[in-house]
Amino acid sequence: MPGKHEFPVQLVQPDGRRVLDHEHAPLIADVGPEQVRALYEDMVVARRIDVEATALQRQGQLGLWAPMLGQEAAQVGSAHALHPDDYVFCSYRETAVAYCRGVPPTDLTRLWRGVAHHCWDPHAVNMTNPNIVVGSQGLHATGYAFAAHLDGAEIATIAYFGDGASSQGDLAEALGFAATWSAPVVFFCQNNQWAISAPVRVQSATPIARRAYGYGMPGRQVDGNDVLAVLAVTRQAIARARSGGGPSFIEALTYRMGPHTTADDPTRYRSAAETEQWARRDPIDRIRRLLEREGHWDDAFASRVAERSDAVARAVRGATTGLPDPAPSELFDHVYTTPHPLITEQRRAYAEYLAGDPGGSSARGEGVPR
Ligand SMILES: Cc1ncc(C[n+]2csc(CCOP(=O)(O)OP(=O)(O)O)c2C)c(N)n1
Ligand SMILES: [Mg+2]
């Protein structure tokens, strides 16, 4: 029950010192210096992609972008706990998770440029595309997990959502169903303290993870800016799900350092002091300090990571600006899987309109079913 887990799990302090935690440290006993470096590298590259995409939006190359700056440890740590056959159901902010799943970085911006309905092939990486309908992915993850269980597949699913989403009815339904049917799903809440301009205190009067016990599953708070702690608790939850132990809930305490999306101005609703306080808990600096303290940091490694980040960012920029605009008629292509008379007629009418027949039958509304 909750009492035992009142404090967020932490394995590395902001100054890079390890925390003595005999319950959770063994979960990452196999993670040696090379793996810590790999986690560091993934966080740095993911941040570089995110910063590049934000710049691309500011330069008019993307319609919108939802930055994940500050949430690298929550995303990279949890993604590294997943098996390739687990399935990820995400929101719109999981750029680092997508990167770790193997989504080509050059696929990450397509939807946000407004030239396609998707970014990547979900089945190639077992991860859904960005989902804007807040909280709905909890239901998708639960349904998929339960179906996999019925099929006898020993996999887990993970639903990534935010503190604001935890107030959605969809999440309540998903948690209740998952718990009573023992679905192999991990509910991963990135509590980044804000839901656009609404602070987390208006979402929950109790730590969000504690709500899990009311549904009948374990809930655990973790320092979401500590990549090793996130890896440990997510491994535990995934192992539990995959071995038939049922669902778990993780609340990763982190902070959205940037705006909600590029259409938002956070200075309107939160203080610079708050943001600065979280900057001191930066997830990437923390692992750099750990590597330095333990003698695994060197300049050659730092330059290699920086060069790789710049190369990936250049590739993202090149791919984004090179994306062709689709033909307007493609709008009608994937509405139904089979031809549909209404869509066929709308396509014809739109083509006529584009062909410059303003006084034609389409302008008069003839032939367009209503
Ligand atoms: C069902 C639904 N309601 C409202 C919105 C508008 N909306 C988009 S993001 C958002 C806030 C979500 O906050 P949170 O769950 O904390 O995730 P974060 O954006 O902080 O990652 C809202 C209200 C939406 N997209 N879908
Ligand atoms: Mg939030």
mmCIF file of C-alpha atoms and ligand atoms in Angstrom:
data_model
loop_
_atom_site.group_PDB
_atom_site.id
_atom_site.type_symbol
_atom_site.label_atom_id
_atom_site.label_comp_id
_atom_site.label_asym_id
_atom_site.label_seq_id
_atom_site.Cartn_x
_atom_site.Cartn_y
_atom_site.Cartn_z
ATOM 1 C CA MET A 1 0.000 0.000 0.000
ATOM 2 C CA PRO A 2 1.071 3.599 -0.514
ATOM 3 C CA GLY A 3 2.792 4.301 2.838
ATOM 4 C CA LYS A 4 5.947 2.407 1.911
ATOM 5 C CA HIS A 5 6.502 4.406 -1.276
ATOM 6 C CA GLU A 6 5.822 7.943 -0.104
ATOM 7 C CA PHE A 7 9.118 9.275 -1.478
ATOM 8 C CA PRO A 8 9.954 9.390 -5.161
ATOM 9 C CA VAL A 9 12.475 6.727 -6.124
ATOM 10 C CA GLN A 10 15.862 8.333 -6.804
ATOM 11 C CA LEU A 11 19.139 6.592 -7.639
ATOM 12 C CA VAL A 12 21.244 9.612 -8.634
ATOM 13 C CA GLN A 13 21.098 13.006 -6.925
ATOM 14 C CA PRO A 14 21.263 16.238 -8.951
ATOM 15 C CA ASP A 15 24.968 16.562 -8.043
ATOM 16 C CA GLY A 16 25.700 13.167 -9.589
ATOM 17 C CA ARG A 17 26.074 11.174 -6.363
ATOM 18 C CA ARG A 18 24.458 7.721 -6.198
ATOM 19 C CA VAL A 19 21.671 7.135 -3.688
ATOM 20 C CA LEU A 20 21.778 4.023 -1.508
ATOM 21 C CA ASP A 21 18.521 2.256 -2.308
ATOM 22 C CA HIS A 22 18.667 -1.465 -1.757
ATOM 23 C CA GLU A 23 15.245 -2.020 -3.285
ATOM 24 C CA HIS A 24 15.809 -0.289 -6.620
ATOM 25 C CA ALA A 25 19.572 -0.207 -7.245
ATOM 26 C CA PRO A 26 19.630 -3.983 -7.933
ATOM 27 C CA LEU A 27 17.188 -3.417 -10.799
ATOM 28 C CA ILE A 28 19.961 -1.628 -12.702
ATOM 29 C CA ALA A 29 22.923 -3.661 -11.382
ATOM 30 C CA ASP A 30 23.761 -4.666 -14.975
ATOM 31 C CA VAL A 31 23.943 -1.064 -16.188
ATOM 32 C CA GLY A 32 27.665 -0.357 -16.423
ATOM 33 C CA PRO A 33 29.549 2.750 -17.584
ATOM 34 C CA GLU A 34 28.992 2.034 -21.294
ATOM 35 C CA GLN A 35 25.236 1.801 -20.806
ATOM 36 C CA VAL A 36 25.164 4.964 -18.715
ATOM 37 C CA ARG A 37 27.029 6.679 -21.547
ATOM 38 C CA ALA A 38 24.476 5.312 -24.013
ATOM 39 C CA LEU A 39 21.625 6.726 -21.920
ATOM 40 C CA TYR A 40 23.446 10.061 -21.777
ATOM 41 C CA GLU A 41 23.986 10.057 -25.537
ATOM 42 C CA ASP A 42 20.327 9.284 -26.259
ATOM 43 C CA MET A 43 19.215 12.139 -24.013
ATOM 44 C CA VAL A 44 21.601 14.589 -25.691
ATOM 45 C CA VAL A 45 20.642 13.547 -29.229
ATOM 46 C CA ALA A 46 16.916 13.622 -28.410
ATOM 47 C CA ARG A 47 17.260 17.108 -26.926
ATOM 48 C CA ARG A 48 19.125 18.266 -30.028
ATOM 49 C CA ILE A 49 16.325 16.939 -32.266
ATOM 50 C CA ASP A 50 13.745 18.677 -30.085
ATOM 51 C CA VAL A 51 15.594 22.007 -30.131
ATOM 52 C CA GLU A 52 16.059 21.768 -33.910
ATOM 53 C CA ALA A 53 12.355 21.071 -34.441
ATOM 54 C CA THR A 54 11.430 24.035 -32.242
ATOM 55 C CA ALA A 55 13.742 26.217 -34.360
ATOM 56 C CA LEU A 56 12.197 24.818 -37.556
ATOM 57 C CA GLN A 57 8.762 25.873 -36.305
ATOM 58 C CA ARG A 58 10.017 29.369 -35.456
ATOM 59 C CA GLN A 59 11.419 29.610 -38.989
ATOM 60 C CA GLY A 60 8.075 28.719 -40.537
ATOM 61 C CA GLN A 61 9.057 25.192 -41.594
ATOM 62 C CA LEU A 62 6.671 23.434 -39.193
ATOM 63 C CA GLY A 63 3.119 24.402 -38.323
ATOM 64 C CA LEU A 64 3.507 23.398 -34.682
ATOM 65 C CA TRP A 65 5.859 21.551 -32.349
ATOM 66 C CA ALA A 66 5.387 20.231 -28.794
ATOM 67 C CA PRO A 67 8.824 20.461 -27.146
ATOM 68 C CA MET A 68 9.883 17.829 -24.624
ATOM 69 C CA LEU A 69 12.846 19.865 -23.329
ATOM 70 C CA GLY A 70 13.490 18.840 -19.706
ATOM 71 C CA GLN A 71 11.720 15.474 -19.963
ATOM 72 C CA GLU A 72 14.605 13.536 -21.537
ATOM 73 C CA ALA A 73 15.305 11.294 -18.532
ATOM 74 C CA ALA A 74 11.659 10.310 -18.058
ATOM 75 C CA GLN A 75 11.411 9.357 -21.730
ATOM 76 C CA VAL A 76 14.817 7.795 -22.391
ATOM 77 C CA GLY A 77 14.895 5.908 -19.075
ATOM 78 C CA SER A 78 11.465 4.368 -19.588
ATOM 79 C CA ALA A 79 12.031 3.613 -23.284
ATOM 80 C CA HIS A 80 15.215 1.693 -22.441
ATOM 81 C CA ALA A 81 13.177 -0.553 -20.128
ATOM 82 C CA LEU A 82 10.982 -1.758 -23.006
ATOM 83 C CA HIS A 83 11.412 -4.864 -25.120
ATOM 84 C CA PRO A 84 11.134 -4.552 -28.904
ATOM 85 C CA ASP A 85 7.850 -6.506 -28.883
ATOM 86 C CA ASP A 86 6.218 -4.279 -26.244
ATOM 87 C CA TYR A 87 3.878 -1.685 -27.714
ATOM 88 C CA VAL A 88 4.015 2.048 -26.949
ATOM 89 C CA PHE A 89 0.930 4.284 -26.927
ATOM 90 C CA CYS A 90 2.060 7.893 -26.694
ATOM 91 C CA SER A 91 0.835 11.471 -26.606
ATOM 92 C CA TYR A 92 2.232 14.254 -28.802
ATOM 93 C CA ARG A 93 5.370 14.905 -26.712
ATOM 94 C CA GLU A 94 7.260 11.590 -26.769
ATOM 95 C CA THR A 95 10.006 12.530 -29.231
ATOM 96 C CA ALA A 96 12.741 10.913 -27.124
ATOM 97 C CA VAL A 97 10.738 7.698 -26.740
ATOM 98 C CA ALA A 98 10.221 7.568 -30.503
ATOM 99 C CA TYR A 99 13.936 8.128 -31.074
ATOM 100 C CA CYS A 100 14.821 5.287 -28.677
ATOM 101 C CA ARG A 101 12.271 2.981 -30.341
ATOM 102 C CA GLY A 102 14.172 3.410 -33.578
ATOM 103 C CA VAL A 103 11.954 5.892 -35.398
ATOM 104 C CA PRO A 104 14.244 7.498 -38.001
ATOM 105 C CA PRO A 105 14.770 11.087 -36.770
ATOM 106 C CA THR A 106 13.969 12.234 -40.296
ATOM 107 C CA ASP A 107 10.423 10.861 -39.842
ATOM 108 C CA LEU A 108 9.653 12.876 -36.715
ATOM 109 C CA THR A 109 8.406 16.126 -38.220
ATOM 110 C CA ARG A 110 6.194 15.089 -41.141
ATOM 111 C CA LEU A 111 2.861 15.426 -39.341
ATOM 112 C CA TRP A 112 3.879 18.739 -37.760
ATOM 113 C CA ARG A 113 4.675 20.192 -41.176
ATOM 114 C CA GLY A 114 1.118 19.461 -42.171
ATOM 115 C CA VAL A 115 2.016 17.333 -45.179
ATOM 116 C CA ALA A 116 0.874 13.930 -43.874
ATOM 117 C CA HIS A 117 -1.516 12.363 -41.394
ATOM 118 C CA HIS A 118 1.281 10.471 -39.671
ATOM 119 C CA CYS A 119 5.004 10.640 -38.919
ATOM 120 C CA TRP A 120 6.249 7.033 -38.934
ATOM 121 C CA ASP A 121 5.155 3.462 -39.608
ATOM 122 C CA PRO A 122 3.812 2.372 -36.193
ATOM 123 C CA HIS A 123 4.236 -1.360 -36.813
ATOM 124 C CA ALA A 124 7.914 -1.004 -37.742
ATOM 125 C CA VAL A 125 8.733 0.199 -34.221
ATOM 126 C CA ASN A 126 5.722 -0.918 -32.152
ATOM 127 C CA MET A 127 4.802 2.635 -31.278
ATOM 128 C CA THR A 128 1.747 4.662 -32.241
ATOM 129 C CA ASN A 129 1.960 8.062 -33.873
ATOM 130 C CA PRO A 130 1.469 11.332 -31.949
ATOM 131 C CA ASN A 131 -1.978 11.354 -30.372
ATOM 132 C CA ILE A 132 -3.625 14.679 -29.661
ATOM 133 C CA VAL A 133 -6.791 13.390 -27.951
ATOM 134 C CA VAL A 134 -5.612 13.778 -24.358
ATOM 135 C CA GLY A 135 -5.830 10.537 -22.370
ATOM 136 C CA SER A 136 -7.334 8.325 -25.067
ATOM 137 C CA GLN A 137 -4.084 6.373 -25.433
ATOM 138 C CA GLY A 138 -4.707 4.864 -21.990
ATOM 139 C CA LEU A 139 -7.696 3.022 -23.433
ATOM 140 C CA HIS A 140 -5.812 2.000 -26.566
ATOM 141 C CA ALA A 141 -2.920 0.631 -24.495
ATOM 142 C CA THR A 142 -5.283 -1.280 -22.230
ATOM 143 C CA GLY A 143 -7.284 -2.767 -25.100
ATOM 144 C CA TYR A 144 -4.159 -3.809 -26.990
ATOM 145 C CA ALA A 145 -2.619 -5.283 -23.821
ATOM 146 C CA PHE A 146 -5.709 -7.288 -23.009
ATOM 147 C CA ALA A 147 -6.030 -8.536 -26.582
ATOM 148 C CA ALA A 148 -2.358 -9.589 -26.540
ATOM 149 C CA HIS A 149 -3.015 -11.454 -23.315
ATOM 150 C CA LEU A 150 -5.981 -13.272 -24.920
ATOM 151 C CA ASP A 151 -3.711 -14.188 -27.844
ATOM 152 C CA GLY A 152 -1.175 -15.633 -25.415
ATOM 153 C CA ALA A 153 1.517 -13.089 -26.329
ATOM 154 C CA GLU A 154 3.761 -12.319 -23.370
ATOM 155 C CA ILE A 155 4.228 -8.649 -24.055
ATOM 156 C CA ALA A 156 3.443 -5.427 -22.236
ATOM 157 C CA THR A 157 2.093 -2.123 -23.432
ATOM 158 C CA ILE A 158 2.938 1.278 -22.029
ATOM 159 C CA ALA A 159 0.747 4.374 -22.132
ATOM 160 C CA TYR A 160 2.523 7.713 -21.890
ATOM 161 C CA PHE A 161 0.350 10.596 -20.722
ATOM 162 C CA GLY A 162 0.598 13.763 -18.663
ATOM 163 C CA ASP A 163 -0.562 15.085 -15.314
ATOM 164 C CA GLY A 164 -3.468 16.849 -17.016
ATOM 165 C CA ALA A 165 -4.528 13.661 -18.783
ATOM 166 C CA SER A 166 -4.844 11.954 -15.404
ATOM 167 C CA SER A 167 -8.078 13.951 -14.951
ATOM 168 C CA GLN A 168 -9.624 12.534 -18.123
ATOM 169 C CA GLY A 169 -12.469 10.033 -17.974
ATOM 170 C CA ASP A 170 -10.677 7.899 -20.564
ATOM 171 C CA LEU A 171 -7.841 7.317 -18.089
ATOM 172 C CA ALA A 172 -10.264 6.441 -15.283
ATOM 173 C CA GLU A 173 -11.939 3.866 -17.535
ATOM 174 C CA ALA A 174 -8.617 2.457 -18.667
ATOM 175 C CA LEU A 175 -7.260 2.129 -15.110
ATOM 176 C CA GLY A 176 -10.408 0.420 -13.884
ATOM 177 C CA PHE A 177 -10.545 -2.027 -16.785
ATOM 178 C CA ALA A 178 -6.818 -2.774 -16.689
ATOM 179 C CA ALA A 179 -6.881 -3.513 -12.959
ATOM 180 C CA THR A 180 -9.957 -5.746 -12.929
ATOM 181 C CA TRP A 181 -8.881 -7.677 -16.050
ATOM 182 C CA SER A 182 -5.213 -7.755 -15.078
ATOM 183 C CA ALA A 183 -4.152 -6.294 -18.418
ATOM 184 C CA PRO A 184 -0.366 -6.163 -19.000
ATOM 185 C CA VAL A 185 -0.117 -2.392 -19.267
ATOM 186 C CA VAL A 186 2.122 0.197 -17.641
ATOM 187 C CA PHE A 187 0.564 3.621 -17.101
ATOM 188 C CA PHE A 188 3.429 6.094 -17.353
ATOM 189 C CA CYS A 189 2.431 9.581 -16.236
ATOM 190 C CA GLN A 190 4.948 12.310 -16.960
ATOM 191 C CA ASN A 191 3.979 14.830 -14.338
ATOM 192 C CA ASN A 192 5.667 17.850 -15.899
ATOM 193 C CA GLN A 193 3.799 20.129 -13.461
ATOM 194 C CA TRP A 194 1.639 21.833 -16.096
ATOM 195 C CA ALA A 195 -1.258 21.059 -18.431
ATOM 196 C CA ILE A 196 -0.899 24.049 -20.738
ATOM 197 C CA SER A 197 -1.558 26.847 -18.167
ATOM 198 C CA ALA A 198 -3.189 24.649 -15.481
ATOM 199 C CA PRO A 199 -0.836 23.659 -12.638
ATOM 200 C CA VAL A 200 -0.843 20.094 -11.346
ATOM 201 C CA ARG A 201 -2.432 21.155 -8.056
ATOM 202 C CA VAL A 202 -5.747 21.641 -9.869
ATOM 203 C CA GLN A 203 -5.567 18.103 -11.308
ATOM 204 C CA SER A 204 -5.091 16.151 -8.100
ATOM 205 C CA ALA A 205 -5.327 16.827 -4.377
ATOM 206 C CA THR A 206 -3.100 13.812 -3.734
ATOM 207 C CA PRO A 207 0.075 12.609 -5.484
ATOM 208 C CA ILE A 208 -1.197 11.222 -8.789
ATOM 209 C CA ALA A 209 0.517 7.848 -8.241
ATOM 210 C CA ARG A 210 -1.506 7.284 -5.092
ATOM 211 C CA ARG A 211 -4.709 7.137 -7.113
ATOM 212 C CA ALA A 212 -3.484 3.843 -8.585
ATOM 213 C CA TYR A 213 -4.198 2.051 -5.305
ATOM 214 C CA GLY A 214 -7.852 3.030 -5.531
ATOM 215 C CA TYR A 215 -8.032 1.110 -8.812
ATOM 216 C CA GLY A 216 -6.142 -1.845 -7.392
ATOM 217 C CA MET A 217 -2.655 -1.554 -8.860
ATOM 218 C CA PRO A 218 0.685 -0.406 -7.463
ATOM 219 C CA GLY A 219 1.572 3.243 -7.988
ATOM 220 C CA ARG A 220 5.099 4.542 -7.714
ATOM 221 C CA GLN A 221 6.509 8.056 -7.819
ATOM 222 C CA VAL A 222 9.936 8.389 -9.349
ATOM 223 C CA ASP A 223 12.333 11.287 -9.832
ATOM 224 C CA GLY A 224 11.625 11.778 -13.512
ATOM 225 C CA ASN A 225 14.867 13.709 -14.038
ATOM 226 C CA ASP A 226 16.910 10.703 -12.907
ATOM 227 C CA VAL A 227 17.333 8.430 -15.906
ATOM 228 C CA LEU A 228 18.586 5.468 -13.846
ATOM 229 C CA ALA A 229 15.691 5.629 -11.370
ATOM 230 C CA VAL A 230 13.193 5.811 -14.226
ATOM 231 C CA LEU A 231 14.867 2.853 -15.944
ATOM 232 C CA ALA A 232 14.699 0.839 -12.691
ATOM 233 C CA VAL A 233 11.034 1.406 -11.862
ATOM 234 C CA THR A 234 9.914 0.966 -15.476
ATOM 235 C CA ARG A 235 11.837 -2.302 -15.778
ATOM 236 C CA GLN A 236 10.054 -3.510 -12.652
ATOM 237 C CA ALA A 237 6.622 -2.547 -13.982
ATOM 238 C CA ILE A 238 7.277 -4.029 -17.438
ATOM 239 C CA ALA A 239 8.545 -7.296 -15.930
ATOM 240 C CA ARG A 240 5.435 -7.484 -13.769
ATOM 241 C CA ALA A 241 3.144 -6.921 -16.769
ATOM 242 C CA ARG A 242 4.965 -9.377 -19.037
ATOM 243 C CA SER A 243 4.889 -12.131 -16.429
ATOM 244 C CA GLY A 244 1.147 -11.903 -15.809
ATOM 245 C CA GLY A 245 1.289 -9.700 -12.695
ATOM 246 C CA GLY A 246 -1.049 -7.073 -14.137
ATOM 247 C CA PRO A 247 -0.871 -3.309 -14.561
ATOM 248 C CA SER A 248 1.214 -0.725 -12.707
ATOM 249 C CA PHE A 249 1.246 3.031 -12.525
ATOM 250 C CA ILE A 250 4.364 5.217 -12.571
ATOM 251 C CA GLU A 251 4.354 8.947 -11.925
ATOM 252 C CA ALA A 252 7.596 10.514 -13.142
ATOM 253 C CA LEU A 253 8.148 13.914 -11.547
ATOM 254 C CA THR A 254 9.678 16.170 -14.153
ATOM 255 C CA TYR A 255 9.264 19.602 -15.705
ATOM 256 C CA ARG A 256 8.330 20.979 -19.093
ATOM 257 C CA MET A 257 11.132 23.505 -19.548
ATOM 258 C CA GLY A 258 9.688 24.981 -22.740
ATOM 259 C CA PRO A 259 6.238 26.075 -23.829
ATOM 260 C CA HIS A 260 3.317 23.627 -24.034
ATOM 261 C CA THR A 261 3.635 23.928 -27.797
ATOM 262 C CA THR A 262 5.199 26.581 -29.983
ATOM 263 C CA ALA A 263 1.756 28.291 -29.893
ATOM 264 C CA ASP A 264 2.055 28.878 -26.128
ATOM 265 C CA ASP A 265 3.816 31.558 -24.061
ATOM 266 C CA PRO A 266 4.515 30.135 -20.585
ATOM 267 C CA THR A 267 5.712 33.492 -19.202
ATOM 268 C CA ARG A 268 2.011 34.404 -19.057
ATOM 269 C CA TYR A 269 1.287 31.905 -16.287
ATOM 270 C CA ARG A 270 4.460 30.756 -14.507
ATOM 271 C CA SER A 271 7.446 32.404 -12.885
ATOM 272 C CA ALA A 272 11.017 32.508 -14.140
ATOM 273 C CA ALA A 273 12.074 31.476 -10.613
ATOM 274 C CA GLU A 274 10.166 28.194 -10.933
ATOM 275 C CA THR A 275 11.768 27.385 -14.280
ATOM 276 C CA GLU A 276 15.231 28.273 -12.971
ATOM 277 C CA GLN A 277 14.730 26.018 -9.976
ATOM 278 C CA TRP A 278 14.019 23.088 -12.304
ATOM 279 C CA ALA A 279 16.933 23.996 -14.561
ATOM 280 C CA ARG A 280 19.169 23.136 -11.604
ATOM 281 C CA ARG A 281 17.729 19.625 -11.722
ATOM 282 C CA ASP A 282 18.562 19.183 -15.419
ATOM 283 C CA PRO A 283 18.494 15.465 -16.309
ATOM 284 C CA ILE A 284 21.433 15.600 -18.731
ATOM 285 C CA ASP A 285 23.741 17.573 -16.397
ATOM 286 C CA ARG A 286 23.014 15.013 -13.691
ATOM 287 C CA ILE A 287 24.318 12.072 -15.712
ATOM 288 C CA ARG A 288 27.295 14.059 -16.918
ATOM 289 C CA ARG A 289 28.174 14.701 -13.231
ATOM 290 C CA LEU A 290 27.723 11.007 -12.432
ATOM 291 C CA LEU A 291 30.054 10.019 -15.278
ATOM 292 C CA GLU A 292 32.609 12.625 -14.161
ATOM 293 C CA ARG A 293 32.481 11.495 -10.521
ATOM 294 C CA GLU A 294 32.912 7.875 -11.503
ATOM 295 C CA GLY A 295 35.736 8.550 -13.948
ATOM 296 C CA HIS A 296 33.916 7.730 -17.200
ATOM 297 C CA TRP A 297 33.785 11.180 -18.740
ATOM 298 C CA ASP A 298 36.325 12.365 -21.270
ATOM 299 C CA ASP A 299 36.516 15.023 -23.941
ATOM 300 C CA ALA A 300 36.618 12.524 -26.796
ATOM 301 C CA PHE A 301 33.266 11.113 -25.673
ATOM 302 C CA ALA A 302 31.793 14.609 -25.268
ATOM 303 C CA SER A 303 32.865 15.642 -28.793
ATOM 304 C CA ARG A 304 31.624 12.409 -30.316
ATOM 305 C CA VAL A 305 28.160 12.955 -28.774
ATOM 306 C CA ALA A 306 28.106 16.604 -29.851
ATOM 307 C CA GLU A 307 29.087 15.716 -33.430
ATOM 308 C CA ARG A 308 26.477 13.001 -33.640
ATOM 309 C CA SER A 309 23.795 15.355 -32.288
ATOM 310 C CA ASP A 310 24.649 17.987 -34.867
ATOM 311 C CA ALA A 311 24.622 15.420 -37.666
ATOM 312 C CA VAL A 312 21.203 14.119 -36.615
ATOM 313 C CA ALA A 313 19.859 17.675 -36.316
ATOM 314 C CA ARG A 314 21.153 18.481 -39.832
ATOM 315 C CA ALA A 315 19.426 15.368 -41.153
ATOM 316 C CA VAL A 316 16.148 16.356 -39.482
ATOM 317 C CA ARG A 317 16.368 19.845 -40.970
ATOM 318 C CA GLY A 318 17.194 18.561 -44.440
ATOM 319 C CA ALA A 319 14.425 15.983 -44.396
ATOM 320 C CA THR A 320 11.851 18.482 -43.093
ATOM 321 C CA THR A 321 12.542 21.239 -45.585
ATOM 322 C CA GLY A 322 12.720 18.672 -48.376
ATOM 323 C CA LEU A 323 9.287 17.175 -47.723
ATOM 324 C CA PRO A 324 7.118 17.663 -50.800
ATOM 325 C CA ASP A 325 3.710 19.263 -50.466
ATOM 326 C CA PRO A 326 1.026 16.669 -51.140
ATOM 327 C CA ALA A 327 -1.460 17.127 -53.971
ATOM 328 C CA PRO A 328 -4.667 18.636 -52.534
ATOM 329 C CA SER A 329 -6.657 15.647 -53.775
ATOM 330 C CA GLU A 330 -4.715 13.390 -51.375
ATOM 331 C CA LEU A 331 -6.901 14.840 -48.657
ATOM 332 C CA PHE A 332 -9.571 12.382 -49.709
ATOM 333 C CA ASP A 333 -7.340 9.322 -50.045
ATOM 334 C CA HIS A 334 -7.499 7.677 -46.641
ATOM 335 C CA VAL A 335 -10.918 8.692 -45.346
ATOM 336 C CA TYR A 336 -12.266 5.188 -46.011
ATOM 337 C CA THR A 337 -10.384 2.031 -46.916
ATOM 338 C CA THR A 338 -12.759 1.324 -49.807
ATOM 339 C CA PRO A 339 -14.262 3.779 -52.314
ATOM 340 C CA HIS A 340 -17.179 5.765 -50.954
ATOM 341 C CA PRO A 341 -19.649 7.671 -53.194
ATOM 342 C CA LEU A 342 -19.727 10.777 -50.991
ATOM 343 C CA ILE A 343 -15.960 11.093 -50.920
ATOM 344 C CA THR A 344 -15.690 10.357 -54.657
ATOM 345 C CA GLU A 345 -18.104 13.187 -55.358
ATOM 346 C CA GLN A 346 -16.354 15.590 -53.012
ATOM 347 C CA ARG A 347 -13.027 14.784 -54.663
ATOM 348 C CA ARG A 348 -14.516 15.504 -58.094
ATOM 349 C CA ALA A 349 -16.098 18.766 -56.933
ATOM 350 C CA TYR A 350 -12.877 19.918 -55.295
ATOM 351 C CA ALA A 351 -10.851 19.095 -58.408
ATOM 352 C CA GLU A 352 -13.309 21.161 -60.448
ATOM 353 C CA TYR A 353 -12.967 24.022 -57.995
ATOM 354 C CA LEU A 354 -9.171 23.875 -58.186
ATOM 355 C CA ALA A 355 -9.360 23.768 -61.966
ATOM 356 C CA GLY A 356 -10.816 27.265 -61.723
ATOM 357 C CA ASP A 357 -14.468 26.905 -62.497
ATOM 358 C CA PRO A 358 -15.842 29.369 -59.946
ATOM 359 C CA GLY A 359 -19.241 29.597 -61.619
ATOM 360 C CA GLY A 360 -19.454 25.848 -62.206
ATOM 361 C CA SER A 361 -21.725 23.317 -60.633
ATOM 362 C CA SER A 362 -19.530 22.961 -57.548
ATOM 363 C CA ALA A 363 -19.795 26.678 -56.762
ATOM 364 C CA ARG A 364 -23.563 26.406 -57.023
ATOM 365 C CA GLY A 365 -23.446 23.462 -54.633
ATOM 366 C CA GLU A 366 -24.873 21.092 -57.239
ATOM 367 C CA GLY A 367 -23.857 17.515 -57.072
ATOM 368 C CA VAL A 368 -22.282 17.877 -53.627
ATOM 369 C CA PRO A 369 -24.191 15.610 -51.269
ATOM 370 C CA ARG A 370 -24.979 17.200 -47.905
HETATM 371 C C1 LIG B 1 -9.689 15.361 -25.007
HETATM 372 C C2 LIG B 1 -8.887 16.613 -25.114
HETATM 373 N N1 LIG B 1 -9.194 17.654 -24.328
HETATM 374 C C3 LIG B 1 -8.462 18.797 -24.413
HETATM 375 C C4 LIG B 1 -7.432 18.904 -25.303
HETATM 376 C C5 LIG B 1 -6.600 20.190 -25.389
HETATM 377 N N2 LIG B 1 -5.308 19.925 -24.763
HETATM 378 C C6 LIG B 1 -4.237 19.581 -25.494
HETATM 379 S S1 LIG B 1 -2.900 19.287 -24.556
HETATM 380 C C7 LIG B 1 -3.727 19.633 -23.136
HETATM 381 C C8 LIG B 1 -3.032 19.575 -21.806
HETATM 382 C C9 LIG B 1 -2.513 18.225 -21.464
HETATM 383 O O1 LIG B 1 -1.666 18.305 -20.330
HETATM 384 P P1 LIG B 1 -0.893 17.052 -19.774
HETATM 385 O O2 LIG B 1 -1.770 15.860 -19.792
HETATM 386 O O3 LIG B 1 -0.319 17.450 -18.476
HETATM 387 O O4 LIG B 1 0.258 16.773 -20.838
HETATM 388 P P2 LIG B 1 1.463 17.742 -21.282
HETATM 389 O O5 LIG B 1 0.939 18.578 -22.408
HETATM 390 O O6 LIG B 1 1.857 18.555 -20.101
HETATM 391 O O7 LIG B 1 2.537 16.825 -21.761
HETATM 392 C C10 LIG B 1 -5.049 19.980 -23.414
HETATM 393 C C11 LIG B 1 -6.035 20.339 -22.390
HETATM 394 C C12 LIG B 1 -7.176 17.799 -26.140
HETATM 395 N N3 LIG B 1 -6.201 17.826 -27.047
HETATM 396 N N4 LIG B 1 -7.898 16.647 -26.004
HETATM 397 MG MG MG B 2 1.596 18.102 -18.048
#
